[in-house]
Short mmCIF file of C-alpha atoms in Angstrom, two decimals:
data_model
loop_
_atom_site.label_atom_id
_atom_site.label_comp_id
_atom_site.label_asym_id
_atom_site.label_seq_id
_atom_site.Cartn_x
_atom_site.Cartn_y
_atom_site.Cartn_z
CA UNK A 1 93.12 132.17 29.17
CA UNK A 2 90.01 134.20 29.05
CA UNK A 3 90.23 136.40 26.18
CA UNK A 4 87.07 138.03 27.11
CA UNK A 5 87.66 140.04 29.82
CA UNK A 6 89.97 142.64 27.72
CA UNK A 7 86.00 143.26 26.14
CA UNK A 8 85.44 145.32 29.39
CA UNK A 9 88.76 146.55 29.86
CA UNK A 10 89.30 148.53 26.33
CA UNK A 11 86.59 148.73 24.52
CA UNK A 12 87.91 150.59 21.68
CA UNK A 13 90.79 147.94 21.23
CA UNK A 14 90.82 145.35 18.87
CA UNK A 15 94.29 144.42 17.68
CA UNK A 16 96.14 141.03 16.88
CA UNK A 17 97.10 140.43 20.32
CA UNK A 18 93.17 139.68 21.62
CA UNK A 19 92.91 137.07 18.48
CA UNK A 20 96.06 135.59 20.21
CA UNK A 21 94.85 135.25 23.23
CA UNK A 22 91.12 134.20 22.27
CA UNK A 23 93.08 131.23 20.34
CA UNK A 24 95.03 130.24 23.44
CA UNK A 25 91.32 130.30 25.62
CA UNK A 26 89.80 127.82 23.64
CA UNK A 27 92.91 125.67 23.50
CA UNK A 28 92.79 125.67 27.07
CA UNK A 29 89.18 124.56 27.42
CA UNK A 30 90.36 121.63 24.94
CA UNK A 31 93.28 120.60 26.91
CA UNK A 32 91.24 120.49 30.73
CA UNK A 33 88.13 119.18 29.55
CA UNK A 34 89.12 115.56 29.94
CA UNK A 35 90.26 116.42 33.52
CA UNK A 36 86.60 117.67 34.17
CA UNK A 37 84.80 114.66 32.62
CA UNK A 38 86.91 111.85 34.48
CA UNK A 39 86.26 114.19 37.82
CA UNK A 40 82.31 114.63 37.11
CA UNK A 41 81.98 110.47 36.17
CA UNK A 42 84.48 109.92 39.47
CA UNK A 43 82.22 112.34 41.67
CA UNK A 44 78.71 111.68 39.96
CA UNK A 45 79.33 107.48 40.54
CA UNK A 46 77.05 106.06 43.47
CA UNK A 47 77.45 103.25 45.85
CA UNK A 48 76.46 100.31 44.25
CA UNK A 49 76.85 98.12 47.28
CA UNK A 50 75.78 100.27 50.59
CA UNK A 51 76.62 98.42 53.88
CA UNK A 52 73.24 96.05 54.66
CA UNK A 53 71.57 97.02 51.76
CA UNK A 54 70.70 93.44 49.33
CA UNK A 55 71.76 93.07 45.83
CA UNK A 56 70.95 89.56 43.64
CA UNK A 57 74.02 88.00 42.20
CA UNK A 58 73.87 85.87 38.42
CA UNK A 59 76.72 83.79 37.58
CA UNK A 60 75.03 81.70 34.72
CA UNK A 61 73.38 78.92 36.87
CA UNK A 62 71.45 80.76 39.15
CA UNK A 63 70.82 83.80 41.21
CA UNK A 64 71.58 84.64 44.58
CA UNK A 65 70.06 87.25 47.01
CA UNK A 66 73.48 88.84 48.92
CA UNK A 67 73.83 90.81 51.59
CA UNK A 68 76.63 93.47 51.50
CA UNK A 69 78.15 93.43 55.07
CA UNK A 70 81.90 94.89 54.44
CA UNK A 71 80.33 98.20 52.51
CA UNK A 72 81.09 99.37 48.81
CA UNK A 73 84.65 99.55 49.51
CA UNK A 74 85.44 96.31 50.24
CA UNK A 75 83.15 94.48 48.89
CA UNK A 76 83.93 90.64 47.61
CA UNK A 77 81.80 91.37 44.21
CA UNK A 78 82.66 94.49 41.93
CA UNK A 79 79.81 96.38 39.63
CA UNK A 80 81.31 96.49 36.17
CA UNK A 81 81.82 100.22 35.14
CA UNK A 82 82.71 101.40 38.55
CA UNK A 83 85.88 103.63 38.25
CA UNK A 84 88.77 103.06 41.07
CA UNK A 85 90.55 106.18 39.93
CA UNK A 86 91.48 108.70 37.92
CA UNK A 87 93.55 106.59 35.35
CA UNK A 88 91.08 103.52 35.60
CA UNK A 89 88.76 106.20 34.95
CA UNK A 90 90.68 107.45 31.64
CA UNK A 91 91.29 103.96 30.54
CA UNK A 92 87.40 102.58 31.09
CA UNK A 93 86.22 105.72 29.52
CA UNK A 94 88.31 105.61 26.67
CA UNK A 95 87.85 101.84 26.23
CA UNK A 96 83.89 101.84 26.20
CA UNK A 97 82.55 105.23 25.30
CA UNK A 98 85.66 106.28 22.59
CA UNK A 99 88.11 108.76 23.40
CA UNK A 100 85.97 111.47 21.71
CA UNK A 101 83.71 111.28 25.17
CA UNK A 102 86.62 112.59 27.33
CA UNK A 103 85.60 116.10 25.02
CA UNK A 104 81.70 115.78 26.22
CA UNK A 105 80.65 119.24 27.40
CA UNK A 106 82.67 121.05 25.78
CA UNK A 107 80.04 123.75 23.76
CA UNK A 108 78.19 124.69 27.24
CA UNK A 109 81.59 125.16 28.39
CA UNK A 110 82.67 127.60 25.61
CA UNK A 111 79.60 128.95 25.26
CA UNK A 112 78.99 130.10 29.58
CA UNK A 113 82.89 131.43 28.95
CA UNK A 114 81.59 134.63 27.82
CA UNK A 115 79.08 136.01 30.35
CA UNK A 116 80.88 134.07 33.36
CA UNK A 117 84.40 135.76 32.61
CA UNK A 118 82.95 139.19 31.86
CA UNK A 119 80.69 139.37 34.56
CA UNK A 120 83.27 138.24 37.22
CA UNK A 121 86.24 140.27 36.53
CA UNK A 122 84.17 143.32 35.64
CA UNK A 123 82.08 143.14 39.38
CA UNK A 124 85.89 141.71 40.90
CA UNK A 125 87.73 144.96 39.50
CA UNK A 126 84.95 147.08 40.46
CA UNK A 127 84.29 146.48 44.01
CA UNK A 128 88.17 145.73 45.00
CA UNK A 129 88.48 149.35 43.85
CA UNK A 130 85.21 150.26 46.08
CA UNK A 131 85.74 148.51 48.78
CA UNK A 132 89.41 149.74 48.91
CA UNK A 133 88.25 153.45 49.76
CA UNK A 134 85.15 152.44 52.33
CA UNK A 135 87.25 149.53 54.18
CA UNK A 136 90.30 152.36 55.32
CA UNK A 137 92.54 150.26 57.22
CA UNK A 138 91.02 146.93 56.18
CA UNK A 139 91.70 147.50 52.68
CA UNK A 140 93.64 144.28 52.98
CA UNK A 141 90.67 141.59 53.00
CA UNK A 142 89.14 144.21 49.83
CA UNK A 143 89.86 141.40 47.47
CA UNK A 144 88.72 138.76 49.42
CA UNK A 145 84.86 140.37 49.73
CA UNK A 146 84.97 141.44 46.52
CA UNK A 147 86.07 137.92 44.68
CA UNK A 148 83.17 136.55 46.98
CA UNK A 149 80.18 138.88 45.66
CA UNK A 150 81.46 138.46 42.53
CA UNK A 151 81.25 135.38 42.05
CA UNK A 152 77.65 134.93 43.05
CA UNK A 153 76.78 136.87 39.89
CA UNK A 154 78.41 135.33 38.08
CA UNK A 155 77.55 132.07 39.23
CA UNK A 156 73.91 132.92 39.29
CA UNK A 157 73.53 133.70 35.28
CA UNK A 158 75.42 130.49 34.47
CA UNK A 159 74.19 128.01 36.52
CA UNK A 160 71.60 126.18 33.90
CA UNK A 161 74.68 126.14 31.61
CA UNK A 162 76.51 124.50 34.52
CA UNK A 163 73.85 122.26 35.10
CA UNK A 164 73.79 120.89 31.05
CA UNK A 165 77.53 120.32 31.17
CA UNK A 166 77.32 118.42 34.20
CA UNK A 167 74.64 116.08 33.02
CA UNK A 168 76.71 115.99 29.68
CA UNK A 169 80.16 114.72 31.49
CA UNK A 170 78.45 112.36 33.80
CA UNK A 171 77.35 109.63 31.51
CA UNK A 172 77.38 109.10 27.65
CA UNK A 173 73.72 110.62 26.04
CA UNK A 174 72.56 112.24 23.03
CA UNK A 175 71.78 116.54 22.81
CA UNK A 176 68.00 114.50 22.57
CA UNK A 177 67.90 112.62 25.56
CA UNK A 178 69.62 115.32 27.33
CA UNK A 179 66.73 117.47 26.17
CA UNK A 180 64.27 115.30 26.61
CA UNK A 181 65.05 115.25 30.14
CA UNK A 182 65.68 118.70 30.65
CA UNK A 183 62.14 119.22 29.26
CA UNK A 184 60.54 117.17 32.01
CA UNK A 185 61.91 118.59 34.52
CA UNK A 186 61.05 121.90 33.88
CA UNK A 187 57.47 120.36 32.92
CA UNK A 188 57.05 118.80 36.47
CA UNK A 189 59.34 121.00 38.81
CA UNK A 190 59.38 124.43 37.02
CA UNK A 191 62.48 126.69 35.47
CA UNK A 192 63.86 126.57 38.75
CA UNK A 193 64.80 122.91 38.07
CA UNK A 194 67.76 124.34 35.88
CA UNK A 195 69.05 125.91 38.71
CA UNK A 196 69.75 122.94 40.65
CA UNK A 197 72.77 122.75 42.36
CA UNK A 198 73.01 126.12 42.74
CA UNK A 199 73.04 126.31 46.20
CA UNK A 200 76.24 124.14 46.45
CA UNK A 201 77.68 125.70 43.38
CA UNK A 202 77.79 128.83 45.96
CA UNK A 203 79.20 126.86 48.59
CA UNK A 204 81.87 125.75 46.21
CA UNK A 205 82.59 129.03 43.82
CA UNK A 206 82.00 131.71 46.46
CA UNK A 207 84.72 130.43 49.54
CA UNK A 208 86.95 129.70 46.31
CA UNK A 209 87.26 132.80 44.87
CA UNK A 210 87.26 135.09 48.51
CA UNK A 211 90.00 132.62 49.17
CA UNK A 212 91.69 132.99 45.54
CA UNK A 213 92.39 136.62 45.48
CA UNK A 214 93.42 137.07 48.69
CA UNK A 215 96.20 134.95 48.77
CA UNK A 216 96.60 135.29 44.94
CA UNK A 217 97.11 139.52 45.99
CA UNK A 218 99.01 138.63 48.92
CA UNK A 219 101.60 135.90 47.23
CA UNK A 220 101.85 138.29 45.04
CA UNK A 221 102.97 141.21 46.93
CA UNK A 222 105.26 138.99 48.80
CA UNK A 223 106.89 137.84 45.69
CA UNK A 224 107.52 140.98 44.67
CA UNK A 225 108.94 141.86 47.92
CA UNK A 226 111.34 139.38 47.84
CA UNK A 227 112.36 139.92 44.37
CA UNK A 228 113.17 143.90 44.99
CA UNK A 229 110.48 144.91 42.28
CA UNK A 230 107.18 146.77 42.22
CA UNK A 231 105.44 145.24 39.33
CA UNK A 232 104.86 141.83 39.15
CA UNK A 233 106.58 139.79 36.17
CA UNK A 234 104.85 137.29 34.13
CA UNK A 235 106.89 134.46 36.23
CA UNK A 236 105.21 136.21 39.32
CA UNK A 237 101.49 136.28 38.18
CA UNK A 238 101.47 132.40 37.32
CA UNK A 239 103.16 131.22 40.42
CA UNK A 240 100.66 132.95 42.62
CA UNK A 241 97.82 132.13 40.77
CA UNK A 242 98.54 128.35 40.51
CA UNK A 243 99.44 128.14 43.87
CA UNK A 244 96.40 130.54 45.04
CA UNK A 245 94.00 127.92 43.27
CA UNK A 246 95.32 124.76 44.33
CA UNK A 247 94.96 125.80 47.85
CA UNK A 248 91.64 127.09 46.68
CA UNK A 249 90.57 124.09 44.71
CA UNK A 250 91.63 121.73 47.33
CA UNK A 251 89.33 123.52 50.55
CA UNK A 252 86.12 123.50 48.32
CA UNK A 253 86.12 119.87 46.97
CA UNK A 254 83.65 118.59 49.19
CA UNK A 255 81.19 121.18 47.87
CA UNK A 256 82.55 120.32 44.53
CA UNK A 257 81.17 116.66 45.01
CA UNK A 258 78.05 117.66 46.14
CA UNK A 259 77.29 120.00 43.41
CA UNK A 260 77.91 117.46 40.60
CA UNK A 261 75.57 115.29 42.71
CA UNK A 262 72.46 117.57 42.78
CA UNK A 263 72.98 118.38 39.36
CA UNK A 264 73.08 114.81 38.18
CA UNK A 265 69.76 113.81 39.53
CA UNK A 266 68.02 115.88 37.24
CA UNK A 267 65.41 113.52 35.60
CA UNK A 268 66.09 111.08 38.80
CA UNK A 269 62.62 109.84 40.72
CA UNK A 270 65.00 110.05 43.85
CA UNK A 271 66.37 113.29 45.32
CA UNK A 272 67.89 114.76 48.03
CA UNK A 273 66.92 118.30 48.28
CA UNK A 274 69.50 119.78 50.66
CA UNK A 275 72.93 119.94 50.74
CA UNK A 276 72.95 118.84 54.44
CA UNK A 277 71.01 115.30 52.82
CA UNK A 278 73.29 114.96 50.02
CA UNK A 279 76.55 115.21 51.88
CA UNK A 280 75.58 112.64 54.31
CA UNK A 281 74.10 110.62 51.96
CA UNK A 282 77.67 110.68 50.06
CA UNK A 283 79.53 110.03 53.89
CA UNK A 284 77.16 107.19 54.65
CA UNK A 285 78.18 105.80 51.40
CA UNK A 286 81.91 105.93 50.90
CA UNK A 287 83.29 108.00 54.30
CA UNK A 288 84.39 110.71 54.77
CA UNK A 289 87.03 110.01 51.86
CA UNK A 290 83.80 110.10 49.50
CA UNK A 291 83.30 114.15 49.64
CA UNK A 292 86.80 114.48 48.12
CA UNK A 293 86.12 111.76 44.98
CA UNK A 294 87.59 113.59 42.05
CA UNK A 295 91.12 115.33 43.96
CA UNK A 296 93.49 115.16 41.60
CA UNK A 297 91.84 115.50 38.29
CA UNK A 298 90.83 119.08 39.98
CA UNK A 299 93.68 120.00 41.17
CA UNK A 300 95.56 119.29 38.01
CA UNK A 301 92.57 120.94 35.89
CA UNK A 302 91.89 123.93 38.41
CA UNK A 303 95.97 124.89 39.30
CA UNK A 304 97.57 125.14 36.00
CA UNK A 305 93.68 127.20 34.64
CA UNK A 306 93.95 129.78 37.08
CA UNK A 307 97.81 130.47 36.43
CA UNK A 308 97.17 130.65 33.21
CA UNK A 309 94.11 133.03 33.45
CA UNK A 310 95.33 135.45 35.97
CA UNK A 311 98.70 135.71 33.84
CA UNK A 312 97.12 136.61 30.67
CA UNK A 313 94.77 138.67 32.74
CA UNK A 314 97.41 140.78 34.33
CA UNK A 315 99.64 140.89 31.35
CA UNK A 316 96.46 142.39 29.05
CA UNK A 317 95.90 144.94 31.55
CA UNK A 318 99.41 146.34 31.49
CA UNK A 319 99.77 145.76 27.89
CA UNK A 320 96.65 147.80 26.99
CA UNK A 321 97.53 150.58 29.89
CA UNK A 322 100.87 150.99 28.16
CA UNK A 323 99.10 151.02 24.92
CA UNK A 324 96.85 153.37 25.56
CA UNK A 325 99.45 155.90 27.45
CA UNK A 326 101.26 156.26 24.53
CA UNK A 327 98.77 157.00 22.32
CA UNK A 328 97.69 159.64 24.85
CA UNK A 329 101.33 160.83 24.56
CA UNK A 330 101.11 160.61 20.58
CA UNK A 331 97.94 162.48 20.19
CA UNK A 332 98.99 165.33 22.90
CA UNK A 333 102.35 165.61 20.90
#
C-alpha cells in the first residue's frame, strides 16, 4: 500500500515493481476514502436536541418553544440531515451532496502519504533495531516503544494536513471557504491553530501503533510457529496485520472521535480546548456509546489498510534484499 517507504529502503532501486506498487497505493486511498468521510460526518455530527436544552418547532401554522426531556436519542422530533448510521449515512450523503462527495479529501490525503509513510517506517525500522541491542532481555516490547515514538513524528509534521482533510470530510465546502476559514484562524489564534487536534491525534495514533507492532510481531511469530517456517509468507503478513489493526483500531476510537471533533471547530466561535472538555461534552451528549460514533466504517477502512500495507511492506523488503544479494553475488563473480 505505501509505495513510498521502498524510497528509504533502496535508494538506488527503481524498477517496474515500485510503479506497481505506487499504482496499487493510490487505488487504495480511492477505495477507503468513502469509509473515512461517512466516519468523519458520523463522528463530527452534534447533538441537536441535548436533554433540557429548548429548541422552537415550525410546522406551517405556527411555532412552538419545546423542551427536549427524553435526550437526542429518543427524541419525538428528528433534525433533517442527522445520520443514524453508517448506511443512512452513505445513502443521505449520496442523495444530497452527489456521490462524488464520498471522494472529499482525497488530495491532502495523497499528498501527507509521502512524508507520513517515510518518516514512520524509517524512525519504526530504526529504533526497533536500537532498542533491540539496549533493551537485552526486553527486546520483546522493542517494537512496541519504537511504533510509539515513531509515530509522534510522524504525526507531528502532518497534522495541519490532517486537520484540512478533516474539515474537508465533515461537511460539503469549496477549497475557498475552506481557505477562507483556515485564514482566520491563523489570523486570530496563530499557526498553532493548524495544529489543532493534535493532542488527541497522539492519544489516538501513538497507543495504536505501540499496540500495532507488537501484536502485529508477535502474531506473526506465532504464525510462523505453528506453520513450521521461519519466514513469514505473504498469507502470514496480511493476517497479522489486519487482525493487529482491528484490535488496534477498535481500543483508540474514542480518541478517534475526539480528534475529528477538535479539528472540526476550526472557524467555530465555540470551543472546547481540552480533550478532558471535549470527551465529556460528547458523553453528556450521546453516552458513553457517543465516543465510539464511527465503529464500523473504521474498522472496515483501518483492518483491510494495514494488511495491505504491512504485506507489501514486508514483501518489498525481502524482494529488494534478495535483489540486491544477487547482484552482490553477480558483481563478486
Amino acid at each position: 500500500m505505501y509505495i513510498y517507504i521502498y524510497i528509504y529502503v533502496y535508494m538506488n532501486e527503481c524498477d517496474c515493481g515500485t510503479i506497481i506498487f505506487k499504482l496499487v497505493e493510490q487505488l487504495s486511498f480511492f477505495s477507503v476514502t468513502p469509509l473515512d468521510v461517512v466516519k468523519i460526518r458520523l463522528q463530527a455530527q452534534k447533538s441537536p436536541f441535548p436533554k433540557g436544552k429548548c429548541f422552537v418547532y415550525c410546522n406551517g401554522l405556527m411555532d412552538h418553544t419545546c423542551v427536549c426531556t427524553n435526550g437526542n436519542s429518543k427524541a419525538w422530533y428528528k433534525a433533517p440531515g442527522h445520520f443514524n448510521g453508517t448506511l443512512d449515512a452513505f445513502i443521505k450523503i449520496v442523495r444530497r451532496e452527489g456521490i462524488k462527495s464520498l471522494w472529499s479529501g482525497l488530495p491532502p490525503t495523497l499528498i501527507m502519504a509521502v512524508p507520513a509513510t517515510v518518516i514512520y517506517f524509517t524512525c519504526y525500522d530504526q529504533l526497533r533495531a536500537a532498542l533491540r541491542v539496549r533493551m537485552g532481555s526486553h527486546a520483546e516490547e522493542a517494537p512496541l516503544l519504537a511504533g510509539a515514538l515513531a509515530r509522534v513524528g510522524s504525526v507531528t509534521v502532518i497534522s495541519p494536513l490532517e486537520l484540512i482533510r478533516t474539515k474537508m470530510q465533515s461537511q460539503r465546502s469549496s477549497y475557498r471557504e475552506l481557505s477562507e476559514v483556515i485564514h482566520s484562524a491563523v489570523r486570530n489564534e496563530g499557526w498553532r491553530s493548524l495544529w489543532r487536534g493534535w493532542g488527541p491525534t497522539l492519544l489516538r495514533d501513538v497507543p495504536f501503533s505501540a499496540m500495532y507492532w507488537y501484536n502485529y510481531e508477535k502474531g506473526k511469530a506465532w504464525l510462523c510457529k505453528h506453520n513450521n517456517i521461519r519466514e513469514p509468507t505473504f498469507a502470514i503478513t496480511f493476517i497479522s496485520g489486519a487482525v493487529s489493526g482491528s484490535i488496534s483500531s477498535i481500543v483508540t476510537l474514542p480518541f478517534d472521535v475526539v480528534k475529528t471533533r477538535r479539528q472540526v471547530e476550526i472557524g467555530e466561535l465555540q470551543l472546547c480546548c481540552h480533550v478532558s472538555a471535549v470527551s465529556s461534552k460528547i458523553v453528556a451528549e450521546n453516552g458513553v456509546g457517543g465516543l465510539f460514533v464511527g465503529f464500523l466504517p473504521r474498522v472496515v477502512k483501518v483492518a483491510p489498510a494495514c494488511a495491505i500495507m504491512i504485506s507489501c511492506y514486508e514483501f518489498g523488503k525481502a524482494f529488494f534484499r534478495k535483489h540486491n544479494q544477487e547482484r552482490l553475488l553477480t558483481s563478486t563473480t
